[in-house]
Short mmCIF file of C-alpha atoms in Angstrom, two decimals:
data_model
loop_
_atom_site.label_atom_id
_atom_site.label_comp_id
_atom_site.label_asym_id
_atom_site.label_seq_id
_atom_site.Cartn_x
_atom_site.Cartn_y
_atom_site.Cartn_z
CA MET Z 104 -43.45 52.06 -48.41
CA ALA Z 105 -43.49 48.84 -50.45
CA SER Z 106 -39.68 48.82 -50.49
CA ASP Z 107 -39.55 49.24 -46.70
CA SER Z 108 -42.00 46.36 -46.33
CA VAL Z 109 -39.85 44.08 -48.49
CA THR Z 110 -36.71 45.02 -46.56
CA SER Z 111 -38.42 44.36 -43.24
CA SER Z 112 -39.73 41.02 -44.50
CA ALA Z 113 -36.27 39.92 -45.69
CA LYS Z 114 -34.76 40.86 -42.34
CA ALA Z 115 -37.46 38.95 -40.49
CA LYS Z 116 -36.75 35.88 -42.68
CA TYR Z 117 -33.02 35.67 -42.01
CA LEU Z 118 -33.57 36.27 -38.30
CA GLN Z 119 -36.19 33.51 -38.33
CA ILE Z 120 -33.71 31.13 -39.96
CA ALA Z 121 -31.00 32.12 -37.47
CA ASP Z 122 -33.39 31.56 -34.54
CA ASP Z 123 -34.39 28.15 -35.92
CA LEU Z 124 -30.80 27.01 -36.33
CA ALA Z 125 -29.86 28.43 -32.91
CA ALA Z 126 -32.69 26.40 -31.34
CA GLN Z 127 -31.38 23.27 -33.05
CA ILE Z 128 -27.88 23.93 -31.73
CA ARG Z 129 -29.08 24.52 -28.16
CA ALA Z 130 -31.29 21.41 -28.27
CA GLY Z 131 -28.42 19.28 -29.52
CA GLY Z 132 -29.93 18.63 -32.95
CA LEU Z 133 -26.79 20.21 -34.37
CA ALA Z 134 -24.09 18.76 -32.13
CA PRO Z 135 -20.89 20.56 -31.07
CA GLY Z 136 -18.30 20.27 -33.82
CA SER Z 137 -20.82 19.23 -36.47
CA PRO Z 138 -21.03 21.10 -39.79
CA VAL Z 139 -23.77 23.63 -40.35
CA PRO Z 140 -25.95 22.65 -43.36
CA SER Z 141 -24.55 24.01 -46.60
CA GLU Z 142 -25.76 27.22 -48.16
CA SER Z 143 -27.59 25.32 -50.91
CA ASP Z 144 -29.25 23.01 -48.37
CA LEU Z 145 -30.48 25.97 -46.33
CA MET Z 146 -31.72 27.75 -49.46
CA ASP Z 147 -33.77 24.67 -50.38
CA ARG Z 148 -35.03 24.09 -46.84
CA TYR Z 149 -36.22 27.63 -46.24
CA GLY Z 150 -37.00 28.68 -49.80
CA VAL Z 151 -34.79 31.77 -49.70
CA ALA Z 152 -31.96 33.35 -51.69
CA SER Z 153 -28.28 32.88 -50.89
CA GLY Z 154 -27.97 36.40 -49.42
CA THR Z 155 -30.63 35.64 -46.81
CA VAL Z 156 -28.85 32.42 -45.81
CA ARG Z 157 -25.52 34.24 -45.49
CA LYS Z 158 -27.08 36.85 -43.21
CA ALA Z 159 -28.59 34.10 -41.04
CA VAL Z 160 -25.22 32.36 -40.75
CA ALA Z 161 -23.58 35.70 -39.90
CA GLU Z 162 -26.07 36.10 -37.03
CA LEU Z 163 -25.10 32.70 -35.63
CA ARG Z 164 -21.43 33.58 -35.93
CA ALA Z 165 -21.97 36.90 -34.13
CA ALA Z 166 -23.73 35.01 -31.34
CA GLN Z 167 -20.64 32.73 -31.13
CA LEU Z 168 -22.76 29.64 -31.77
CA ILE Z 169 -20.80 28.66 -34.85
CA GLU Z 170 -17.33 29.27 -36.27
CA THR Z 171 -16.38 29.52 -39.93
CA HIS Z 172 -13.06 28.21 -41.24
CA HIS Z 173 -11.75 29.39 -44.58
CA GLY Z 174 -12.14 26.66 -47.20
CA ARG Z 175 -13.87 24.25 -44.80
CA GLY Z 176 -17.24 25.80 -43.99
CA SER Z 177 -19.13 26.58 -40.78
CA PHE Z 178 -19.27 24.36 -37.72
CA VAL Z 179 -21.08 24.39 -34.39
CA ARG Z 180 -18.71 25.69 -31.73
CA SER Z 181 -17.29 22.82 -29.75
CA ARG Z 182 -15.28 24.60 -27.09
CA PRO Z 183 -15.31 27.78 -25.04
CA PRO Z 184 -12.83 30.58 -25.80
CA VAL Z 185 -9.38 30.45 -24.23
CA GLN Z 186 -9.31 32.54 -21.06
CA ARG Z 187 -6.19 34.70 -21.12
CA LYS Z 188 -5.62 35.85 -17.56
CA SER Z 189 -3.09 38.62 -17.87
CA SER Z 190 -2.13 38.53 -14.20
CA ASP Z 191 -1.44 34.78 -14.39
CA ARG Z 192 -0.22 33.86 -17.87
CA PHE Z 193 3.37 35.08 -17.41
CA ARG Z 194 3.90 33.69 -13.94
CA ARG Z 195 7.47 32.51 -13.45
CA ALA Z 196 6.06 29.25 -12.10
CA HIS Z 197 4.79 28.38 -15.61
CA ARG Z 198 8.25 28.91 -17.09
CA LYS Z 199 9.90 26.85 -14.36
CA ALA Z 200 7.42 24.07 -15.13
CA GLY Z 201 8.66 24.20 -18.73
CA LYS Z 202 5.49 25.70 -20.23
CA ALA Z 203 5.22 28.84 -22.29
CA ALA Z 204 2.10 30.97 -21.72
CA TYR Z 205 0.02 29.78 -24.68
CA LEU Z 206 0.61 26.12 -23.90
CA ALA Z 207 -0.37 26.59 -20.26
CA GLU Z 208 -3.56 28.55 -20.89
CA THR Z 209 -4.74 26.35 -23.77
CA GLU Z 210 -4.35 23.21 -21.69
CA GLN Z 211 -6.25 24.88 -18.85
CA SER Z 212 -9.13 25.54 -21.29
CA GLY Z 213 -9.30 21.85 -22.18
CA GLY Z 214 -7.73 22.21 -25.62
CA VAL Z 215 -4.72 20.59 -27.25
CA PRO Z 216 -2.14 23.25 -28.15
CA SER Z 217 0.37 23.17 -30.99
CA VAL Z 218 2.57 25.69 -32.74
CA ASN Z 219 4.12 26.17 -36.18
CA VAL Z 220 7.28 28.25 -36.37
CA LEU Z 221 7.11 30.40 -39.49
CA LEU Z 222 10.31 32.43 -39.19
CA VAL Z 223 13.39 32.68 -36.98
CA GLY Z 224 16.06 35.09 -38.13
CA PRO Z 225 17.39 38.65 -38.36
CA VAL Z 226 15.18 41.42 -39.75
CA ASP Z 227 15.29 45.20 -39.91
CA ALA Z 228 13.16 46.55 -37.08
CA PRO Z 229 9.92 48.21 -38.30
CA SER Z 230 9.61 51.77 -37.03
CA GLU Z 231 6.93 51.06 -34.38
CA ILE Z 232 8.89 48.06 -33.07
CA ALA Z 233 12.15 50.03 -33.05
CA GLU Z 234 10.49 52.79 -31.06
CA ARG Z 235 9.28 50.30 -28.45
CA LEU Z 236 12.71 48.64 -28.25
CA GLU Z 237 14.36 52.07 -28.12
CA VAL Z 238 16.69 51.29 -31.02
CA PRO Z 239 17.09 53.17 -34.32
CA SER Z 240 14.54 52.29 -37.00
CA GLY Z 241 15.94 49.61 -39.30
CA SER Z 242 18.27 48.19 -36.62
CA LYS Z 243 18.95 44.46 -36.84
CA VAL Z 244 16.74 42.51 -34.45
CA LEU Z 245 15.80 38.86 -34.13
CA ALA Z 246 12.27 38.00 -35.27
CA ARG Z 247 10.48 34.84 -34.16
CA LYS Z 248 7.13 34.37 -35.93
CA ARG Z 249 4.75 31.61 -34.83
CA ARG Z 250 1.22 30.44 -35.58
CA TYR Z 251 -0.64 28.85 -32.66
CA PHE Z 252 -3.36 26.22 -32.85
CA ARG Z 253 -5.93 24.76 -30.48
CA ASP Z 254 -7.27 21.35 -31.42
CA GLY Z 255 -5.78 21.85 -34.87
CA VAL Z 256 -7.52 25.19 -35.50
CA PRO Z 257 -5.35 28.34 -35.87
CA THR Z 258 -6.15 30.88 -33.17
CA GLU Z 259 -3.34 33.43 -33.17
CA GLU Z 260 -0.18 34.52 -34.94
CA ALA Z 261 2.61 36.22 -33.03
CA THR Z 262 5.96 37.76 -33.92
CA SER Z 263 8.51 38.45 -31.20
CA TYR Z 264 11.22 41.05 -31.83
CA LEU Z 265 14.33 40.93 -29.63
CA PRO Z 266 17.32 43.33 -29.54
CA TRP Z 267 20.32 41.79 -31.26
CA ASP Z 268 22.77 42.67 -28.50
CA VAL Z 269 20.56 40.89 -25.97
CA ILE Z 270 20.13 37.60 -27.83
CA LYS Z 271 23.28 37.22 -29.92
CA GLU Z 272 24.95 35.17 -27.16
CA ILE Z 273 21.88 33.00 -26.49
CA PRO Z 274 22.04 30.18 -29.08
CA GLU Z 275 18.65 28.72 -28.10
CA MET Z 276 16.97 31.89 -29.38
CA PHE Z 277 17.90 30.94 -32.94
CA ALA Z 278 16.36 27.47 -32.70
CA GLU Z 279 12.75 26.76 -33.69
CA ASN Z 280 12.21 25.32 -30.21
CA PRO Z 281 14.01 27.51 -27.64
CA GLY Z 282 13.39 24.94 -24.89
CA GLY Z 283 11.06 24.53 -21.93
CA GLY Z 284 9.44 27.75 -20.73
CA GLY Z 285 10.04 29.48 -24.06
CA ILE Z 286 12.10 32.57 -24.81
CA TYR Z 287 11.29 34.25 -21.50
CA ALA Z 288 12.91 31.38 -19.62
CA ARG Z 289 16.03 31.71 -21.79
CA LEU Z 290 16.19 35.49 -21.24
CA GLU Z 291 16.03 35.05 -17.47
CA GLU Z 292 18.66 32.31 -17.50
CA HIS Z 293 21.00 34.80 -19.14
CA GLY Z 294 20.44 37.56 -16.60
CA HIS Z 295 17.53 39.45 -18.14
CA VAL Z 296 15.08 39.00 -15.28
CA LEU Z 297 11.60 40.12 -16.29
CA ALA Z 298 9.97 42.72 -14.08
CA GLU Z 299 6.77 43.69 -15.90
CA PHE Z 300 4.78 43.52 -19.11
CA VAL Z 301 2.96 46.38 -20.83
CA GLU Z 302 0.23 45.50 -23.32
CA THR Z 303 -1.59 47.63 -25.88
CA VAL Z 304 -4.85 46.01 -27.02
CA ARG Z 305 -7.25 47.03 -29.75
CA ALA Z 306 -9.98 45.35 -31.79
CA ARG Z 307 -10.28 45.69 -35.56
CA LEU Z 308 -11.29 43.76 -38.65
CA ALA Z 309 -8.86 41.18 -40.01
CA THR Z 310 -6.88 41.97 -43.12
CA LYS Z 311 -7.15 39.51 -45.99
CA ALA Z 312 -3.79 37.96 -45.07
CA GLU Z 313 -4.77 37.63 -41.40
CA ALA Z 314 -8.13 36.06 -42.28
CA THR Z 315 -6.32 33.50 -44.44
CA ALA Z 316 -3.68 32.75 -41.78
CA LEU Z 317 -6.28 32.21 -39.04
CA ALA Z 318 -8.94 30.57 -41.28
CA LEU Z 319 -11.40 33.39 -40.57
CA SER Z 320 -14.34 34.65 -42.56
CA PRO Z 321 -13.69 37.84 -44.54
CA GLY Z 322 -14.14 40.84 -42.28
CA ALA Z 323 -14.01 38.80 -39.07
CA PRO Z 324 -12.84 40.69 -35.97
CA VAL Z 325 -9.39 40.18 -34.49
CA ILE Z 326 -7.65 41.33 -31.34
CA HIS Z 327 -4.36 43.12 -32.06
CA LEU Z 328 -2.17 42.95 -28.98
CA VAL Z 329 1.34 44.39 -28.73
CA ARG Z 330 3.33 43.63 -25.59
CA ASN Z 331 6.59 45.00 -24.19
CA ALA Z 332 8.54 42.66 -21.90
CA ILE Z 333 10.61 44.82 -19.53
CA SER Z 334 13.58 43.61 -17.50
CA ASP Z 335 14.33 44.57 -13.92
CA GLU Z 336 16.90 47.01 -15.34
CA GLY Z 337 14.08 48.87 -17.13
CA ARG Z 338 14.99 47.72 -20.62
CA VAL Z 339 12.48 46.41 -23.16
CA VAL Z 340 13.99 43.03 -24.07
CA GLU Z 341 11.14 41.83 -26.30
CA VAL Z 342 8.20 43.24 -28.23
CA CYS Z 343 5.55 40.72 -29.21
CA ASP Z 344 3.08 41.69 -31.96
CA THR Z 345 0.09 39.31 -31.85
CA ILE Z 346 -3.06 38.90 -33.94
CA MET Z 347 -5.77 36.81 -32.26
CA ALA Z 348 -9.09 35.47 -33.56
CA ALA Z 349 -11.47 37.57 -31.46
CA ASP Z 350 -14.04 34.82 -30.96
CA GLN Z 351 -11.42 32.44 -29.59
CA PHE Z 352 -10.27 34.48 -26.59
CA VAL Z 353 -11.48 36.23 -23.47
CA LEU Z 354 -9.01 38.75 -22.06
CA ASP Z 355 -9.16 38.82 -18.27
CA TYR Z 356 -7.22 41.56 -16.46
CA ARG Z 357 -6.66 42.10 -12.76
CA PHE Z 358 -5.03 45.19 -11.31
CA PRO Z 359 -5.05 47.02 -7.98
CA ALA Z 360 -7.17 50.05 -7.18
CA ARG Z 361 -5.04 53.12 -6.51
CA ASP Z 362 -5.51 56.57 -5.03
#
């Protein structure tokens, strides 16, 4: 009974701290973008152990009031998540305007987008990718790996895999910057008109490497999205494997009702 009482008291304490900090955030005492007081400061202020402070901070993070960046600390959220509208983001109009999907949707959310190209070159297709591309496992494909940022903060990492016979005659595909509208614009310019996209989406905890790449807290959730881009001839001309910081995105889908 005494042990249960202590456990209940500890839980009440970290929730009390979380509620106090949440009230400060909502009242503007902790302004958007400002750092959350350090662990030692909170320990001194509330007279609690480090574990209690960490649980309180985890509550604020779960409520999406703060965000934690690896090596930098925790900060009050300063912007809403990017709204990814599946029915809109791959509109041909965006490509004709010279904007790839991420750039268009990040600008619409009020953020400043940027991208780092991590890899462009031939690789042996992993088995799952090969199956989606309908090529033998280990076949040579072109990989394009990028890390995307909003306002300087990494939000997603994506690797596109393209069949070698499709892209070998498209020199822009081997450049870090494939040109306005991105790789989909280049595919369509070379006769591979896109007809539809099929996405597989699941949520899971970030691996250690993913948490480091996206500056996430250990064990933070990510969205793992794998997309097939299918041409009007029915061929999968790209598979994009994407890891997204779950608290940075809202996935918005629209589809017709059918009999």
